[in-house]
Amino acid sequence: MDSTMDASGEPIPTSSVLMSAAKHIGTRCRGENMAFLKCKKDDPNPEKCLDKGRQVTECVLHLLRGLHQNCNKEMDAYAGCMYYHTNEFELCRKEQQSFEKACPF
Amino acid sequence: MTEAVIRNKPGMASIKDMPVMQDGPPPGGFAPVRFARRIPNSGPSAMAIFLTTFGVFSWGMYEVGKGNKIRRAIKEEKYAARRAILPVIQAEEDERFVKEWKKYLAEEARIMKDVPGWKVGESVYHSGKWMPPASGELRPDIW
């Protein structure tokens, strides 16, 4: 896995990319996440929560694009390390430190 | 002939006078050997041993607790990350599901269009809640 972006500049939300950005997603997209989960709790029907789901996806993709703009190399290194170690945080501490120093959440 | 040469005693009259060749103690005998028990009564008392054991055990359990705290923090980090990305993944799956569900409902309507009183896509349950489909036909590529 070479880059977190594909050719047209869209972020590729693989599991390693999402887990690398998980702390940022947890803080910056907290409102949308909570709204979506509350909607799901009230009614598990997928058709009823489609709009909130779209807001969540937009927030996360926008966040990934921003991270790619600001700290491209650190994010690619961290996501690559997570991909290699199958999303084990303990084995990627160095890349995590440099990523969080470059892009604090 | 050889015995007489080895065990010769000068001035021997016949071989019956040869000295006896035996393995025996050195002259004056061996040094005395102590074989009596001498187990001393010194050393740590029972209370000292018990307190040392209890102390070592307590320190060990304290270290175990410290290690458990660290391991729990590591697990918590992983679970928090999973909780953070759960809505994105669920939203993507919902989009895919709704697309497939609409296709499925269209197919059901086509098949059952001549059956009187058939409500396409109605739930087989009376609880009123939405239940995930159980037919197992939604992803024929995976089948």
PDB file of N, CA and C in Angstrom, chain A residues 37-72:
ATOM      1  N   LEU A  37     -25.289   7.479  15.416  1.00  0.00           N
ATOM      2  CA  LEU A  37     -25.509   6.355  16.327  1.00  0.00           C
ATOM      3  C   LEU A  37     -26.849   6.479  17.039  1.00  0.00           C
ATOM      4  N   LYS A  38     -27.225   7.722  17.375  1.00  0.00           N
ATOM      5  CA  LYS A  38     -28.509   7.911  18.036  1.00  0.00           C
ATOM      6  C   LYS A  38     -29.638   7.532  17.078  1.00  0.00           C
ATOM      7  N   CYS A  39     -29.499   7.944  15.810  1.00  0.00           N
ATOM      8  CA  CYS A  39     -30.522   7.591  14.824  1.00  0.00           C
ATOM      9  C   CYS A  39     -30.624   6.085  14.684  1.00  0.00           C
ATOM     10  N   LYS A  40     -29.487   5.413  14.667  1.00  0.00           N
ATOM     11  CA  LYS A  40     -29.481   3.954  14.547  1.00  0.00           C
ATOM     12  C   LYS A  40     -30.127   3.288  15.737  1.00  0.00           C
ATOM     13  N   LYS A  41     -29.887   3.873  16.929  1.00  0.00           N
ATOM     14  CA  LYS A  41     -30.450   3.277  18.132  1.00  0.00           C
ATOM     15  C   LYS A  41     -31.968   3.383  18.106  1.00  0.00           C
ATOM     16  N   ASP A  42     -32.471   4.557  17.610  1.00  0.00           N
ATOM     17  CA  ASP A  42     -33.920   4.713  17.592  1.00  0.00           C
ATOM     18  C   ASP A  42     -34.563   3.790  16.572  1.00  0.00           C
ATOM     19  N   ASP A  43     -33.921   3.660  15.397  1.00  0.00           N
ATOM     20  CA  ASP A  43     -34.515   2.822  14.352  1.00  0.00           C
ATOM     21  C   ASP A  43     -33.391   2.172  13.569  1.00  0.00           C
ATOM     22  N   PRO A  44     -33.194   0.845  13.673  1.00  0.00           N
ATOM     23  CA  PRO A  44     -32.063   0.237  12.975  1.00  0.00           C
ATOM     24  C   PRO A  44     -32.231   0.139  11.467  1.00  0.00           C
ATOM     25  N   ASN A  45     -33.382   0.601  10.932  1.00  0.00           N
ATOM     26  CA  ASN A  45     -33.595   0.511   9.494  1.00  0.00           C
ATOM     27  C   ASN A  45     -32.586   1.378   8.755  1.00  0.00           C
ATOM     28  N   PRO A  46     -31.820   0.793   7.823  1.00  0.00           N
ATOM     29  CA  PRO A  46     -30.786   1.602   7.154  1.00  0.00           C
ATOM     30  C   PRO A  46     -31.371   2.749   6.350  1.00  0.00           C
ATOM     31  N   GLU A  47     -32.601   2.544   5.773  1.00  0.00           N
ATOM     32  CA  GLU A  47     -33.144   3.606   4.919  1.00  0.00           C
ATOM     33  C   GLU A  47     -33.454   4.858   5.711  1.00  0.00           C
ATOM     34  N   LYS A  48     -33.683   4.732   7.034  1.00  0.00           N
ATOM     35  CA  LYS A  48     -34.083   5.908   7.803  1.00  0.00           C
ATOM     36  C   LYS A  48     -32.888   6.775   8.176  1.00  0.00           C
ATOM     37  N   CYS A  49     -31.681   6.221   8.193  1.00  0.00           N
ATOM     38  CA  CYS A  49     -30.532   6.990   8.666  1.00  0.00           C
ATOM     39  C   CYS A  49     -29.561   7.276   7.544  1.00  0.00           C
ATOM     40  N   LEU A  50     -30.046   7.241   6.304  1.00  0.00           N
ATOM     41  CA  LEU A  50     -29.127   7.437   5.187  1.00  0.00           C
ATOM     42  C   LEU A  50     -28.522   8.834   5.187  1.00  0.00           C
ATOM     43  N   ASP A  51     -29.346   9.877   5.511  1.00  0.00           N
ATOM     44  CA  ASP A  51     -28.810  11.236   5.421  1.00  0.00           C
ATOM     45  C   ASP A  51     -27.720  11.452   6.466  1.00  0.00           C
ATOM     46  N   LYS A  52     -27.973  10.974   7.704  1.00  0.00           N
ATOM     47  CA  LYS A  52     -26.952  11.146   8.736  1.00  0.00           C
ATOM     48  C   LYS A  52     -25.698  10.357   8.378  1.00  0.00           C
ATOM     49  N   GLY A  53     -25.906   9.168   7.756  1.00  0.00           N
ATOM     50  CA  GLY A  53     -24.752   8.391   7.318  1.00  0.00           C
ATOM     51  C   GLY A  53     -23.940   9.143   6.286  1.00  0.00           C
ATOM     52  N   ARG A  54     -24.642   9.865   5.400  1.00  0.00           N
ATOM     53  CA  ARG A  54     -23.909  10.647   4.395  1.00  0.00           C
ATOM     54  C   ARG A  54     -23.129  11.756   5.055  1.00  0.00           C
ATOM     55  N   GLN A  55     -23.715  12.372   6.082  1.00  0.00           N
ATOM     56  CA  GLN A  55     -22.955  13.422   6.783  1.00  0.00           C
ATOM     57  C   GLN A  55     -21.687  12.859   7.407  1.00  0.00           C
ATOM     58  N   VAL A  56     -21.817  11.668   8.005  1.00  0.00           N
ATOM     59  CA  VAL A  56     -20.645  11.038   8.620  1.00  0.00           C
ATOM     60  C   VAL A  56     -19.569  10.784   7.575  1.00  0.00           C
ATOM     61  N   THR A  57     -19.988  10.196   6.436  1.00  0.00           N
ATOM     62  CA  THR A  57     -18.997   9.891   5.398  1.00  0.00           C
ATOM     63  C   THR A  57     -18.343  11.156   4.874  1.00  0.00           C
ATOM     64  N   GLU A  58     -19.158  12.219   4.678  1.00  0.00           N
ATOM     65  CA  GLU A  58     -18.571  13.470   4.186  1.00  0.00           C
ATOM     66  C   GLU A  58     -17.561  14.023   5.177  1.00  0.00           C
ATOM     67  N   CYS A  59     -17.939  13.994   6.472  1.00  0.00           N
ATOM     68  CA  CYS A  59     -17.027  14.536   7.483  1.00  0.00           C
ATOM     69  C   CYS A  59     -15.712  13.785   7.465  1.00  0.00           C
ATOM     70  N   VAL A  60     -15.803  12.443   7.413  1.00  0.00           N
ATOM     71  CA  VAL A  60     -14.570  11.653   7.490  1.00  0.00           C
ATOM     72  C   VAL A  60     -13.715  11.854   6.253  1.00  0.00           C
ATOM     73  N   LEU A  61     -14.349  11.879   5.058  1.00  0.00           N
ATOM     74  CA  LEU A  61     -13.549  12.057   3.841  1.00  0.00           C
ATOM     75  C   LEU A  61     -12.914  13.440   3.808  1.00  0.00           C
ATOM     76  N   HIS A  62     -13.679  14.462   4.253  1.00  0.00           N
ATOM     77  CA  HIS A  62     -13.134  15.805   4.304  1.00  0.00           C
ATOM     78  C   HIS A  62     -11.943  15.865   5.248  1.00  0.00           C
ATOM     79  N   LEU A  63     -12.103  15.170   6.397  1.00  0.00           N
ATOM     80  CA  LEU A  63     -11.011  15.126   7.364  1.00  0.00           C
ATOM     81  C   LEU A  63      -9.790  14.440   6.775  1.00  0.00           C
ATOM     82  N   LEU A  64     -10.003  13.327   6.051  1.00  0.00           N
ATOM     83  CA  LEU A  64      -8.869  12.614   5.468  1.00  0.00           C
ATOM     84  C   LEU A  64      -8.162  13.469   4.428  1.00  0.00           C
ATOM     85  N   ARG A  65      -8.970  14.216   3.643  1.00  0.00           N
ATOM     86  CA  ARG A  65      -8.339  15.094   2.652  1.00  0.00           C
ATOM     87  C   ARG A  65      -7.504  16.153   3.333  1.00  0.00           C
ATOM     88  N   GLY A  66      -8.051  16.736   4.429  1.00  0.00           N
ATOM     89  CA  GLY A  66      -7.293  17.762   5.155  1.00  0.00           C
ATOM     90  C   GLY A  66      -6.000  17.216   5.726  1.00  0.00           C
ATOM     91  N   LEU A  67      -6.079  16.005   6.294  1.00  0.00           N
ATOM     92  CA  LEU A  67      -4.873  15.398   6.859  1.00  0.00           C
ATOM     93  C   LEU A  67      -3.857  15.138   5.768  1.00  0.00           C
ATOM     94  N   HIS A  68      -4.342  14.711   4.602  1.00  0.00           N
ATOM     95  CA  HIS A  68      -3.409  14.440   3.525  1.00  0.00           C
ATOM     96  C   HIS A  68      -2.735  15.712   3.062  1.00  0.00           C
ATOM     97  N   GLN A  69      -3.506  16.841   3.095  1.00  0.00           N
ATOM     98  CA  GLN A  69      -2.892  18.104   2.679  1.00  0.00           C
ATOM     99  C   GLN A  69      -1.825  18.549   3.669  1.00  0.00           C
ATOM    100  N   ASN A  70      -2.156  18.453   4.971  1.00  0.00           N
ATOM    101  CA  ASN A  70      -1.269  19.067   5.960  1.00  0.00           C
ATOM    102  C   ASN A  70      -0.053  18.215   6.260  1.00  0.00           C
ATOM    103  N   CYS A  71      -0.256  16.908   6.501  1.00  0.00           N
ATOM    104  CA  CYS A  71       0.890  16.090   6.891  1.00  0.00           C
ATOM    105  C   CYS A  71       0.889  14.830   6.046  1.00  0.00           C
ATOM    106  N   ASN A  72       1.135  15.014   4.778  1.00  0.00           N
ATOM    107  CA  ASN A  72       1.042  13.946   3.801  1.00  0.00           C
ATOM    108  C   ASN A  72       2.001  12.792   4.120  1.00  0.00           C
TER     109      ASN A  72
END
